[in-house]
CSV table of C-alpha atoms in Angstrom, one decimal:
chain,number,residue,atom,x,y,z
A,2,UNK,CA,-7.6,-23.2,-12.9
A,3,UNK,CA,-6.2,-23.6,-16.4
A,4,UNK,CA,-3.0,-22.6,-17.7
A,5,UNK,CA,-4.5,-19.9,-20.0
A,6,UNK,CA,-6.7,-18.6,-17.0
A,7,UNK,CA,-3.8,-18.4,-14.6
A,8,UNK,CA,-1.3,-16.2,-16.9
A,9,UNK,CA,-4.7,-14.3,-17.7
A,10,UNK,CA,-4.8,-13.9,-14.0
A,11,UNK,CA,-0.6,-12.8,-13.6
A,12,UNK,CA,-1.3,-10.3,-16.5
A,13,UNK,CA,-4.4,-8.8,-15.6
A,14,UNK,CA,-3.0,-8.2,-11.9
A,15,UNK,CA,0.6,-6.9,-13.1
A,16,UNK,CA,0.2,-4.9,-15.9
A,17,UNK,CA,-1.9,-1.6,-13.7
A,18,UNK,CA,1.8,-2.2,-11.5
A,19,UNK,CA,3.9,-2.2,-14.5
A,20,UNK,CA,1.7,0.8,-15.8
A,21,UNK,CA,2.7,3.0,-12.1
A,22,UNK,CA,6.1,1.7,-12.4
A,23,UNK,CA,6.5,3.3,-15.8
A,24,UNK,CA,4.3,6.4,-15.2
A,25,UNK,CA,6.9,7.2,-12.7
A,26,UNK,CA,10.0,6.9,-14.7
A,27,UNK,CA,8.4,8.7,-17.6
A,28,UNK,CA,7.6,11.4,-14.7
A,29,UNK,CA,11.0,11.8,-13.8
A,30,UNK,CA,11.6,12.4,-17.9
A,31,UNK,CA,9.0,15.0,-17.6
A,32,UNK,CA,10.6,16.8,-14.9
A,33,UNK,CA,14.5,16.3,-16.2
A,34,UNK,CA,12.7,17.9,-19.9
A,35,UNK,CA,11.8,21.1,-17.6
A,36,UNK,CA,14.4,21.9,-15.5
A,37,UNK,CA,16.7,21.0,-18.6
A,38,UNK,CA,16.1,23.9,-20.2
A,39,UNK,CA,17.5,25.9,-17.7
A,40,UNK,CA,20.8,24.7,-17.9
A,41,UNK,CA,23.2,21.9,-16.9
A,42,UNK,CA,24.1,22.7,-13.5
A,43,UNK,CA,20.4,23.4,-12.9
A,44,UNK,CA,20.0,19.3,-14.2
A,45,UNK,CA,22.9,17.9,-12.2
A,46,UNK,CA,21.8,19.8,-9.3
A,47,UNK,CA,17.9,17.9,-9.7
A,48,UNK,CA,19.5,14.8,-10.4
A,49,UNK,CA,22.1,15.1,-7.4
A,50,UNK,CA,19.1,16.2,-4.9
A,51,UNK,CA,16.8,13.2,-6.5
A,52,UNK,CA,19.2,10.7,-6.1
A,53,UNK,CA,19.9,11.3,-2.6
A,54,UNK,CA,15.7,11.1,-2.1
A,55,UNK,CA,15.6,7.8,-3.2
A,56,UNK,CA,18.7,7.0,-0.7
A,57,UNK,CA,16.2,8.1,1.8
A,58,UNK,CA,13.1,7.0,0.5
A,59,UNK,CA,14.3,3.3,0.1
A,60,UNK,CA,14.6,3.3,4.2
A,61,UNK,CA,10.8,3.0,3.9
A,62,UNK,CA,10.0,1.2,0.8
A,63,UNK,CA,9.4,-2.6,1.9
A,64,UNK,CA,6.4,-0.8,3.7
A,65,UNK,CA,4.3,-0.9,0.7
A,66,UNK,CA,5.3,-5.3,0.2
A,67,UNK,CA,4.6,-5.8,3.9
A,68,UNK,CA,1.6,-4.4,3.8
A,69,UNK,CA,0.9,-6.0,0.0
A,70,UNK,CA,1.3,-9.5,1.9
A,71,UNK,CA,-0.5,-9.2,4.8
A,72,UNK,CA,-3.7,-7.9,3.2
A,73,UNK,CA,-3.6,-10.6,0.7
A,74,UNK,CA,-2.5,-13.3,3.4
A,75,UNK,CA,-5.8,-11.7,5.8
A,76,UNK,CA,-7.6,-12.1,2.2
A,77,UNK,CA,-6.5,-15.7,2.2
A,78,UNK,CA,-7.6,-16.6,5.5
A,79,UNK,CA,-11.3,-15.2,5.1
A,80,UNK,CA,-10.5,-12.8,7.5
A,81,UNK,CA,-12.2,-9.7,5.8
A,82,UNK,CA,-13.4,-7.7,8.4
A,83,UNK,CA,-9.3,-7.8,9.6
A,84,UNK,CA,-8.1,-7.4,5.7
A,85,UNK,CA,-7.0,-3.6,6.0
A,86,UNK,CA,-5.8,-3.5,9.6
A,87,UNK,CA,-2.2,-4.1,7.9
A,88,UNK,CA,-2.8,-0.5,6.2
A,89,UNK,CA,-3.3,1.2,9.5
A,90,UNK,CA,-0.3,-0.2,10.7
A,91,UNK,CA,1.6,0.9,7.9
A,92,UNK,CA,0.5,4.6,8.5
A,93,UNK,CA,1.6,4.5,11.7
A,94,UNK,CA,5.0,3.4,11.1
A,95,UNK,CA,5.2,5.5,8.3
A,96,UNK,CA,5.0,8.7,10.3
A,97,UNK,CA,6.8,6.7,13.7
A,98,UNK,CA,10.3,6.1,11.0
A,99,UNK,CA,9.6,8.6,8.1
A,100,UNK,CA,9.2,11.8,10.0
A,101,UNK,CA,12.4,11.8,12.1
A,102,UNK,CA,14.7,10.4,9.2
A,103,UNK,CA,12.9,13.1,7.3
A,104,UNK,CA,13.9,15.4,9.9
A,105,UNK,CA,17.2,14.5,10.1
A,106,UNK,CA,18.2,14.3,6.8
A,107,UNK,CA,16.8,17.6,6.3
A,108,UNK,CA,19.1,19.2,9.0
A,109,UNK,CA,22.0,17.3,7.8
A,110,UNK,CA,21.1,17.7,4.0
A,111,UNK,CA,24.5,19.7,3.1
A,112,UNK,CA,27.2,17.3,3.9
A,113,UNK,CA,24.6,14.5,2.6
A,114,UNK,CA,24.8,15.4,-0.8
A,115,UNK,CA,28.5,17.2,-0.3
A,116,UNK,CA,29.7,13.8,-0.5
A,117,UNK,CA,28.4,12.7,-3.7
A,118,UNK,CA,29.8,16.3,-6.0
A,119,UNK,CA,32.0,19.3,-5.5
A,120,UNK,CA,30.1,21.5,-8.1
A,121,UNK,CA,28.8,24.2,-5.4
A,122,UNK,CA,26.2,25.6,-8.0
A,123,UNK,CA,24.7,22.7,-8.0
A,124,UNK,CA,25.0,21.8,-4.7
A,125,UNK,CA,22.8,24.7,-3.8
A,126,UNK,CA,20.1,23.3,-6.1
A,127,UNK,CA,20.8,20.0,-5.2
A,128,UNK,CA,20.1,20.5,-1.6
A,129,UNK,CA,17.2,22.6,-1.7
A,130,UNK,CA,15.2,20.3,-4.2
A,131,UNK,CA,16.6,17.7,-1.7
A,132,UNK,CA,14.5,19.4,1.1
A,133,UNK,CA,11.3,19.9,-0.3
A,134,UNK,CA,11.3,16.2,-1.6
A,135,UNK,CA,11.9,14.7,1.5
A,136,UNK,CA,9.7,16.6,3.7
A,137,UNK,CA,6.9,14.5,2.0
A,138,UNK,CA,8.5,11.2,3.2
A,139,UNK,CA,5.8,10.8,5.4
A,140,UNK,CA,3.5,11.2,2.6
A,141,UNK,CA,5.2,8.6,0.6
A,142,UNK,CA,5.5,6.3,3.2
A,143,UNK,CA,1.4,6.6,4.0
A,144,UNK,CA,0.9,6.2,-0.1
A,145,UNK,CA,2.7,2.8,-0.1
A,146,UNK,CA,0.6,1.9,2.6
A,147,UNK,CA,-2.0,2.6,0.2
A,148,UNK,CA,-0.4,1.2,-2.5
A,149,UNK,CA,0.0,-2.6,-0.4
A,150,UNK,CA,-4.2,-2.3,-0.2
A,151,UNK,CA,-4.7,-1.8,-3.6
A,152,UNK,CA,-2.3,-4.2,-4.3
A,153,UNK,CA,-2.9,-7.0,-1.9
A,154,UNK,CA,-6.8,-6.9,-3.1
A,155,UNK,CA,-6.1,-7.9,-6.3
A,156,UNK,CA,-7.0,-4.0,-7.4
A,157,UNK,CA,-3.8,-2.1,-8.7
A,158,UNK,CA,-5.9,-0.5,-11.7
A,159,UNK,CA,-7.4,1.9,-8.6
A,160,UNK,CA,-4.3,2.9,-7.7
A,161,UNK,CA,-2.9,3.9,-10.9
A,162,UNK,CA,-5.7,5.6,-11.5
A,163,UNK,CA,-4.9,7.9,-8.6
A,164,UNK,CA,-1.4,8.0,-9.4
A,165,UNK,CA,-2.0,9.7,-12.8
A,166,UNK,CA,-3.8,11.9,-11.2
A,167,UNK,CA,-1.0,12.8,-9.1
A,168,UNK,CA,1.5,13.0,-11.7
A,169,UNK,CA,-0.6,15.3,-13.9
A,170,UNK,CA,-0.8,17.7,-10.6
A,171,UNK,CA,2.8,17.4,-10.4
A,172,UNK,CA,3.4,18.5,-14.1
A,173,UNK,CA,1.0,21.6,-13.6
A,174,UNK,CA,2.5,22.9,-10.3
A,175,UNK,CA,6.1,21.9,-11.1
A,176,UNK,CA,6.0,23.8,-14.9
A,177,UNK,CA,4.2,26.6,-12.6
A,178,UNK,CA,6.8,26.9,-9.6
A,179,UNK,CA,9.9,26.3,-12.3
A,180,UNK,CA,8.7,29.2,-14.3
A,181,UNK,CA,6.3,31.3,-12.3
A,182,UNK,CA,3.4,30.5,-14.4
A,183,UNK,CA,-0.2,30.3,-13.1
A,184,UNK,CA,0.5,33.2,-11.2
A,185,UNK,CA,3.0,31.0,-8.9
A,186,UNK,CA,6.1,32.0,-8.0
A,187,UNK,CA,9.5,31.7,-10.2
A,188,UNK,CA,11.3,29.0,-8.3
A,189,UNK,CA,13.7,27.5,-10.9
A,190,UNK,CA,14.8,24.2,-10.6
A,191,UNK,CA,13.5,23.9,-6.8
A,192,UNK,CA,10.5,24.4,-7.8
A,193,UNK,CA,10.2,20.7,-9.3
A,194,UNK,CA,11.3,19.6,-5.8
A,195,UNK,CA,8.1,22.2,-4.2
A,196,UNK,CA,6.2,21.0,-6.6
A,197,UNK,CA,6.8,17.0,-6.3
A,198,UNK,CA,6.0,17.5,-2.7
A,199,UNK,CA,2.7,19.0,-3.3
A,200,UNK,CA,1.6,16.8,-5.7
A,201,UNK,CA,2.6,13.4,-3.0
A,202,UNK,CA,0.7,15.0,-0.3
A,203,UNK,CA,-2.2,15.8,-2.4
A,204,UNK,CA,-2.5,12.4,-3.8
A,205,UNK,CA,-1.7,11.4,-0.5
A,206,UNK,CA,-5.4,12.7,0.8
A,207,UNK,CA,-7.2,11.6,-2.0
A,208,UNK,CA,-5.7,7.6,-1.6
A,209,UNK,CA,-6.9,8.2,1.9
A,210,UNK,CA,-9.8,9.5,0.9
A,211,UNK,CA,-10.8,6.4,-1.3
A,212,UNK,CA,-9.2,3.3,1.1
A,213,UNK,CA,-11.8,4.8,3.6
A,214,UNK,CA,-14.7,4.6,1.3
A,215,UNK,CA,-13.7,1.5,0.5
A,216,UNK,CA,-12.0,-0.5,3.3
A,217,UNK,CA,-14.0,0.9,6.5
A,218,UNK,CA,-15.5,-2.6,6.9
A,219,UNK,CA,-12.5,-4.6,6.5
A,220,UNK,CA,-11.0,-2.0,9.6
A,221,UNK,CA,-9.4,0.7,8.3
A,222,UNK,CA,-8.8,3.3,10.6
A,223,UNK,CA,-10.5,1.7,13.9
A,224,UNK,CA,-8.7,1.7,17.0
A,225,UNK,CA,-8.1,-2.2,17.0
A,226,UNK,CA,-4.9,-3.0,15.8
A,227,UNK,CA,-3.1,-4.6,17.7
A,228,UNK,CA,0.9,-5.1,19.0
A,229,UNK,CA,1.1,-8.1,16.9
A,230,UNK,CA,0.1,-6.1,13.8
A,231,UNK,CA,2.7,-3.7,14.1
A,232,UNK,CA,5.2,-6.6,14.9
A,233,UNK,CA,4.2,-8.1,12.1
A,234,UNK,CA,4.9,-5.5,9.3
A,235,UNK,CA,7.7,-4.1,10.9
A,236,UNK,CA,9.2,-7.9,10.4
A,237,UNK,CA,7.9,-7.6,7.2
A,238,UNK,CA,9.2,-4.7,6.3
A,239,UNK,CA,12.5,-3.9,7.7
A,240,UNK,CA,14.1,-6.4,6.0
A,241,UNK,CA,13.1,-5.0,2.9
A,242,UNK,CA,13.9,-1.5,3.1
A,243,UNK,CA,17.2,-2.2,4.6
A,244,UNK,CA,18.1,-4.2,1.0
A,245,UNK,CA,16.6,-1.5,-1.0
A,246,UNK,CA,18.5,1.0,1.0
A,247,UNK,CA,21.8,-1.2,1.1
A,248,UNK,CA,20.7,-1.7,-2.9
A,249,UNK,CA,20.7,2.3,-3.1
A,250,UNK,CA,24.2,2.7,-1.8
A,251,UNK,CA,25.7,-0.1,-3.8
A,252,UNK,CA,24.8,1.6,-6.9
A,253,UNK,CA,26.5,5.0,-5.6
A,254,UNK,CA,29.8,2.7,-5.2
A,255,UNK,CA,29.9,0.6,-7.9
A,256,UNK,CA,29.4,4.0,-10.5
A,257,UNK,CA,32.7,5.3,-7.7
A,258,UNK,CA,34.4,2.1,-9.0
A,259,UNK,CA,33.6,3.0,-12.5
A,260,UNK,CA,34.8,6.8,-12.1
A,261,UNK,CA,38.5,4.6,-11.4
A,262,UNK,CA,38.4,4.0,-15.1
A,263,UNK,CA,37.6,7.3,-16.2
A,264,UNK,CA,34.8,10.1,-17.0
A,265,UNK,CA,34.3,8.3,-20.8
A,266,UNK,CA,33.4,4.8,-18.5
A,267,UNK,CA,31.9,6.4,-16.0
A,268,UNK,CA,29.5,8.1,-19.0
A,269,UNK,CA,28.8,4.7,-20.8
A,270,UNK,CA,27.8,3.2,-17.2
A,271,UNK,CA,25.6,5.6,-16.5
A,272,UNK,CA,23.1,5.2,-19.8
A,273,UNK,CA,23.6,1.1,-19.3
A,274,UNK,CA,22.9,1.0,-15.8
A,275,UNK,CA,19.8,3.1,-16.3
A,276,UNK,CA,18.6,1.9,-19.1
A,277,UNK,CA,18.8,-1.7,-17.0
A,278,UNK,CA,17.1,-0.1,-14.7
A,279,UNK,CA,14.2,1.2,-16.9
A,280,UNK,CA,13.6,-2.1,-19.0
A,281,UNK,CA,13.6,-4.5,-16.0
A,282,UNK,CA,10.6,-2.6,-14.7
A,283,UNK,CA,7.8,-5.4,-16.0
A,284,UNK,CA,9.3,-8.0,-14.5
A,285,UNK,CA,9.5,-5.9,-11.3
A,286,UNK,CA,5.7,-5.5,-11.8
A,287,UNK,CA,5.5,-9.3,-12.6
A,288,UNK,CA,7.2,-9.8,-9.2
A,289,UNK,CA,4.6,-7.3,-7.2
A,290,UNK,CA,1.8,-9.6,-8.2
A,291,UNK,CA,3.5,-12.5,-7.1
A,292,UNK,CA,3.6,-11.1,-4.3
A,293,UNK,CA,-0.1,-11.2,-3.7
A,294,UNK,CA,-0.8,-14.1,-5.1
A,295,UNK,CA,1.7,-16.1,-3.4
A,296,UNK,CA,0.9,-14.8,0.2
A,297,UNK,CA,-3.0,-15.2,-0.6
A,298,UNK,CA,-2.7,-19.3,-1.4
A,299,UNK,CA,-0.8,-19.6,1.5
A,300,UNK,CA,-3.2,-18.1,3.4
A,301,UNK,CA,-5.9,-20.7,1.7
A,302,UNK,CA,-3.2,-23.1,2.8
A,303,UNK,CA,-2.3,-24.0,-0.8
A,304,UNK,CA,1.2,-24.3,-0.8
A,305,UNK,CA,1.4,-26.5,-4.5
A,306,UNK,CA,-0.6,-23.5,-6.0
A,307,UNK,CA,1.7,-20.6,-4.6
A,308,UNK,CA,4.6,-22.4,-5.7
A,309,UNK,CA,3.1,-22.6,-9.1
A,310,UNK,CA,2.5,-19.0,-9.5
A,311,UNK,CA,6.1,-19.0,-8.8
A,312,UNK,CA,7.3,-20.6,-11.7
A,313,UNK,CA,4.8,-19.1,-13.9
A,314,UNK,CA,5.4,-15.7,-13.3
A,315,UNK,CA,9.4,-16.6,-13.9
A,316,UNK,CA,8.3,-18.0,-17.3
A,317,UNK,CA,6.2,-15.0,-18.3
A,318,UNK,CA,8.9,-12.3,-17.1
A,319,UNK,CA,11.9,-14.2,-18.5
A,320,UNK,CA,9.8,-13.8,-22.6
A,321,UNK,CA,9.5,-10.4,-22.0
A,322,UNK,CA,12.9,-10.1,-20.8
A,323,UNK,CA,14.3,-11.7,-24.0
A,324,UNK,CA,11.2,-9.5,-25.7
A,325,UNK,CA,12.7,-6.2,-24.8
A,326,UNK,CA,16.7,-7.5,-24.9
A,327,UNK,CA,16.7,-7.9,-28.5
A,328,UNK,CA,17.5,-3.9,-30.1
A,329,UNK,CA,20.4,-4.4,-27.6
A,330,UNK,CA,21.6,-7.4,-29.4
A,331,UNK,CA,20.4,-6.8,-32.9
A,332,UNK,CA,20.7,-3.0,-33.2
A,333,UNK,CA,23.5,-2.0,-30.2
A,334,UNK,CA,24.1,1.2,-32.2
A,335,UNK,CA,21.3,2.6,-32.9
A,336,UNK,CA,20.1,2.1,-29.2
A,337,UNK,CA,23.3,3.9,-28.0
A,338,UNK,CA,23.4,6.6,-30.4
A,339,UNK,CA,19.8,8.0,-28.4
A,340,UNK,CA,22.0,8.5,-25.4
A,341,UNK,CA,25.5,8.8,-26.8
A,342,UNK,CA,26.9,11.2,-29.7
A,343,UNK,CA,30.4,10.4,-30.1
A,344,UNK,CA,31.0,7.3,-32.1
A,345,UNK,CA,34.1,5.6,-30.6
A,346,UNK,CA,31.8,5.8,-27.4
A,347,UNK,CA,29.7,4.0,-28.8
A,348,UNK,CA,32.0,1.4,-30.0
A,349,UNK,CA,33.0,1.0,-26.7
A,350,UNK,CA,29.3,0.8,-25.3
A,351,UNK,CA,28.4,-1.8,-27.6
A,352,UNK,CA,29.2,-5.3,-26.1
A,353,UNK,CA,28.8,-3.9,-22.7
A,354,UNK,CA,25.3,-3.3,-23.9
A,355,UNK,CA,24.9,-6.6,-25.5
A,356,UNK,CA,25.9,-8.0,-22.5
A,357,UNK,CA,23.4,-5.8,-20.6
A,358,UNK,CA,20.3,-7.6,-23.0
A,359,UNK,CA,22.0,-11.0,-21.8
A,360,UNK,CA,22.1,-10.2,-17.8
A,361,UNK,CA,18.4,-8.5,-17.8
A,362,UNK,CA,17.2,-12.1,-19.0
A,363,UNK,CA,19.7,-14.1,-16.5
A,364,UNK,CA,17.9,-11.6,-13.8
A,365,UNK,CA,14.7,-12.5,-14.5
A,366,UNK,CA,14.0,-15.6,-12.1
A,367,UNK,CA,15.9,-13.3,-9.0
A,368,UNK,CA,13.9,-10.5,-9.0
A,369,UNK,CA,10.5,-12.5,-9.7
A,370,UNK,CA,11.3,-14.8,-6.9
A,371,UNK,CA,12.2,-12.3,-4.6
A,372,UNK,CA,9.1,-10.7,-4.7
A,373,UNK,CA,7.0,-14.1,-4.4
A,374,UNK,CA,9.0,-14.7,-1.3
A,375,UNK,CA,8.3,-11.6,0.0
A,376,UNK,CA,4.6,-12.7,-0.1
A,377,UNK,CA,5.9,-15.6,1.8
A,378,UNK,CA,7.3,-14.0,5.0
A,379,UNK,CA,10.7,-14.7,3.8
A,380,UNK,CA,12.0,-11.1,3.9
A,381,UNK,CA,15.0,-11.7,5.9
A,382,UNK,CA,16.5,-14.9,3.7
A,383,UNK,CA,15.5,-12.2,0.4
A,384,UNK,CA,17.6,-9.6,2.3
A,385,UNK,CA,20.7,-12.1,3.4
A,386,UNK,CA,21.3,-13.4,-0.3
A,387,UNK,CA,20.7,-10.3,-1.9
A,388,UNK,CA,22.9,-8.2,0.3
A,389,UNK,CA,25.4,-10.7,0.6
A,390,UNK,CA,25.8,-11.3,-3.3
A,391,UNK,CA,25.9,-7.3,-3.9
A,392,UNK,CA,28.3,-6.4,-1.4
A,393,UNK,CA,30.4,-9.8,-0.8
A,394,UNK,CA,30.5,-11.0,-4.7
A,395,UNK,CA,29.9,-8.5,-7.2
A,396,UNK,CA,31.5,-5.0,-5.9
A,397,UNK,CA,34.7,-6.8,-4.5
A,398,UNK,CA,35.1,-8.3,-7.7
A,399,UNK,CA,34.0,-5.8,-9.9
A,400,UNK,CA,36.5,-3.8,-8.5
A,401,UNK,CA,39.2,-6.5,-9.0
A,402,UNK,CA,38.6,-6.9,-12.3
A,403,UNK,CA,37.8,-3.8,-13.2
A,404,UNK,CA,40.0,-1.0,-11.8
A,405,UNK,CA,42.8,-3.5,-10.3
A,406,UNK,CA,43.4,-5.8,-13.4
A,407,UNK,CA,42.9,-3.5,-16.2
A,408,UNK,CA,40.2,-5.5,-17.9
A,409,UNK,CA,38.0,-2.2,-17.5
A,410,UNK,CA,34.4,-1.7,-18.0
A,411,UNK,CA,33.7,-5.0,-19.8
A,412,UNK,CA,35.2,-6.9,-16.8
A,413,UNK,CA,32.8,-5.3,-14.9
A,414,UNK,CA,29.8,-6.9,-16.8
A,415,UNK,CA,30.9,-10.0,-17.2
A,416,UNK,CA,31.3,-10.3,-13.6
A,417,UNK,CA,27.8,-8.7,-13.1
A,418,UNK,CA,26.5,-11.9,-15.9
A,419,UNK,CA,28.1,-13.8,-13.5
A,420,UNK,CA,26.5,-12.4,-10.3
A,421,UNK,CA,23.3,-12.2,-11.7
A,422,UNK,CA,23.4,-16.1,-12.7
A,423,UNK,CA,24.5,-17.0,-9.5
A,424,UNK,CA,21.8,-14.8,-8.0
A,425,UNK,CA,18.6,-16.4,-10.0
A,426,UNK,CA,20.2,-20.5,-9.0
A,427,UNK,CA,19.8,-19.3,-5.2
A,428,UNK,CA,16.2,-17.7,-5.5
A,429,UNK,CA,15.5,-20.7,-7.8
A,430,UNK,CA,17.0,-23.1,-5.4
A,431,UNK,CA,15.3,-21.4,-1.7
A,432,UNK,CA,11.9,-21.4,-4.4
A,433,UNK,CA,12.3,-25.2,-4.8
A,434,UNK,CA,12.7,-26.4,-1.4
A,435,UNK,CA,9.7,-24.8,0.1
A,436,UNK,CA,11.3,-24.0,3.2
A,437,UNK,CA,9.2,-20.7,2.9
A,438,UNK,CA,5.8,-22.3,3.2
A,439,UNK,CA,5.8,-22.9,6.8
A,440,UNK,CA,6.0,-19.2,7.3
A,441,UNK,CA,3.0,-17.6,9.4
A,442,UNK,CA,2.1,-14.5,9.7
C-alpha cells in the first residue's frame, strides 16, 4: 500500500470519529445555550451534575476500545463468524458494572457532588440532573459496545449517523422538558438531564437494532460466548477506564490546585483547560483509528505494518495539531476575548495560552500512541505511564511550582510542557521497541 493510499485510509476511518467526537461537544454547547437562559445557578448546577457524570461514566469507558480491538483483531484473524462475539461481551459487562455503580451513585448522589460546591441552589439542580444522567449508564455502557463494532469494522460513518440522530432527539425533548413545550412537562434545568437520558436509551435500541441486522452472522447475540471472551475484555478494558477515571479526578484536583492561586486563575484555567480539551479532539479521533488498524495487522500477523500505522498517524495528528495551535500563537487575544471580557485577564491568559498551542502539539505522539497500543493489548503499560506521569510528575509539581513557590499559573504550564514532553518520549519509546507485538488476545 502506498503512502498516499495509507493516510487515505487513516482519514477516511478517523474523520466519522472526529465527527462523534465533536457532535458531542457541540451537544453539550446546545444544552449549556438552553438551560443558560434560565440563570447562572441553573448553569453551575448542569455543569456541577454533568461533571460528576463523566466521573462516573469514565468507570466504563475503555469498554468501547476493548471491544474496538477485539473486533478488529477477530477481523484480522479471518474469524468472521466470531467478529461480534466481543460486542455481546461488552453488553453484558455493561449492565454486570454499570447498573450497580449506577445504583450506587444514585443513592449517594448528595454528598458526591457536596464535595465539589457549597452553592445549595445549585446543588439541588446539580444532583437531580446528576440522577437522571446516570440512570442511563447502562445505556451508555451498551452504546460503546456498539460504538467498538462500528468502529473495529472499519465503519464509524454508521455510527455517527445514529448518533446524530440521537442528538437531534436530545435537543427536541430536552428544549421540551426545560420549558414545557410539546405539551411536556416544565422541568427546568433537570429536564436536560430527563431528557439526555431518553435520548441515550433511545439511541440505545436503535444501535441495537442495526448491529443485529447487521452482525447476526458474525454472532451477535448467540449464546456462545465464552469465559475467555469475557476475560478478555474485561483485561482489555479495566485498564482503561480505571485511567480515564483516575484521568477524571486529576482534573478535579489540579483546577483545586489552581483555586490556591485565586478565583481570577482559577477562571483563566478553566477556558484553557477546556479549550485543550476541545481542540485535541482530532487527534483523539486519529488515535481511535489506530486503534483498529493496529489490532487488525496484528491479527494478520503484520507487525512492520501496525507499527507503521503508528508513526503515520503521529505525523498526520501532530500537522493538525500545529494546524489548529496557530490563532493561539498568532492572535492570543482575540481567541481569549470569546471567553474572557476583562482585559488584564486577558493579559494574564495570554502566554499561558501560547503555551497551551505549544503543549497540544508536544501531546500529539502520547495520545496517538496510546490509542494504537490499546489495539495492541497493552492497556495495562498505557494505564501505568499515564497514571504514573499524572499523579507522580505533573500534580506534585504543579503544585510546587505553582501554589508553593509563587511562580503561579504560568509555572503550572510550563511544568505541564514538560510533562507532556516527557509523556510523548515514553509512548514513543514503548512504540519503538515492539515489546507490544507479542501480545495475544
Amino acid at each position: 500500500m502506498s503512502s498516499i493510499q495509507r493516510y487515505r485510509t487513516i482519514v477516511t476511518l478517523a474523520l466519522p470519529i472526529i465527527g462523534g467526537m465533536l457532535s458531542q461537544s457541540l451537544l453539550n454547547l446546545v444544552d449549556a445555550a438552553m438551560v443558560g437562559s434560565l440563570g447562572e445557578t441553573a448553569l453551575a448546577g448542569v455543569g456541577l451534575g454533568s461533571y460528576a457524570n463523566f466521573v462516573i461514566i469514565s468507570l466504563i469507558i475503555g469498554l468501547s476500545s476493548g471491544v474496538q480491538a477485539m473486533v478488529a483483531r477477530r477481523q484480522g484473524q479471518q474469524l468472521f463468524a466470531d467478529a461480534a462475539r466481543p460486542v455481546n461481551s461488552g453488553i453484558v459487562l455493561s449492565i454486570l458494572i454499570a447498573l450497580p455503580i449506577s445504583i450506587l451513585a444514585i443513592i449517594y448522589s448528595e454528598p458526591l457532588i457536596q464535595l465539589m460546591s457549597s452553592d445549595q441552589d445549585a446543588l439541588r439542580t446539580a444532583n437531580q440532573y446528576f440522577d437522571y444522567r446516570t440512570a442511563a449508564m447502562v445505556a451508555v455502557g451498551i452504546n460503546l459496545s456498539f460504538r467498538g463494532w462500528w468502529n473495529g469494522t472499519h465503519r464509524p460513518g454508521i455510527y455517527l449517523k445514529n448518533l446524530l440522530l440521537m442528538h437531534l432527539l436530545n435537543i427536541l425533548i430536552s428544549y421540551g422538558l426545560i420549558f414545557g413545550a410539546f405539551g411536556l412537562p416544565e422541568m427546568g434545568a433537570p429536564g436536560a438531564g430527563l431528557g439526555t437520558a431518553i435520548a441515550l436509551s433511545t439511541g440505545c435500541l436503535l444501535n441495537g437494532i442495526m448491529v443485529w441486522r447487521d452482525a447476526r452472522s458474525a454472532g451477535f447475540m448467540q449464546a456462545r460466548s465464552g469465559i475467555s471472551s469475557f476475560r478478555t475484555l474485561t483485561n482489555l478494558s479495566l485498564p482503561h477506564s480505571l485511567q480515564q477515571f483516575l484521568f477524571a479526578i486529576s482534573i478535579s484536583v489540579l483546577f483545586w490546585i489552581i483555586g490556591m492561586l485565586g478565583t481570577e486563575q482559577q477562571a483563566i484555567a478553566h477556558v484553557l483547560i477546556n479549550l485543550a480539551l476541545f481542540l485535541i479532539l482530532p487527534c483523539v479521533g486519529l488515535g481511535i483509528a489506530s486503534t483498529t488498524l493496529v489490532s487488525r495487522e496484528l491479527g494478520l500477523n503484520k507487525t512492520n505494518d501496525a507499527a507503521q500505522w503508528g508513526w503515520d498517524i503521529c505525523k498526520l495528528a501532530f500537522i493538525a495539531m500545529m494546524l489548529l495551535s496557530l490563532p493561539m500563537w498568532i492572535i492570543p487575544d482575540q481567541v481569549l476575548a470569546i471567553f474572557l471580557q476583562d482585559t488584564d485577564t486577558i493579559a494574564q491568559a495570554r502566554l499561558p495560552l501560547q503555551l497551551t498551542g505549544i503543549a497540544i502539539c508536544l501531546d500529539a505522539a502520547a495520545i496517538v500512541l496510546t490509542q494504537a497500543l490499546l489495539g495492541a493489548g497493552a492497556n495495562r503499560t498505557v494505564m501505568l505511564v499515564s497514571t504514573s506521569g499524572q499523579w507522580l510528575f505533573f500534580l506534585p509539581l504543579a503544585w510546587l511550582a505553582g501554589p508553593y513557590m509563587g511562580f503561579g499559573l504560568l509555572g503550572i504550564w510550563l511544568i505541564q510542557i514538560l510533562h507532556r514532553s516527557l509523556s510523548s518520549i515514553a509512548f514513543i519509546l514503548i512504540w519503538q521497541r515492539r515489546r507490544w507485538v507479542h501480545i495475544n488476545f
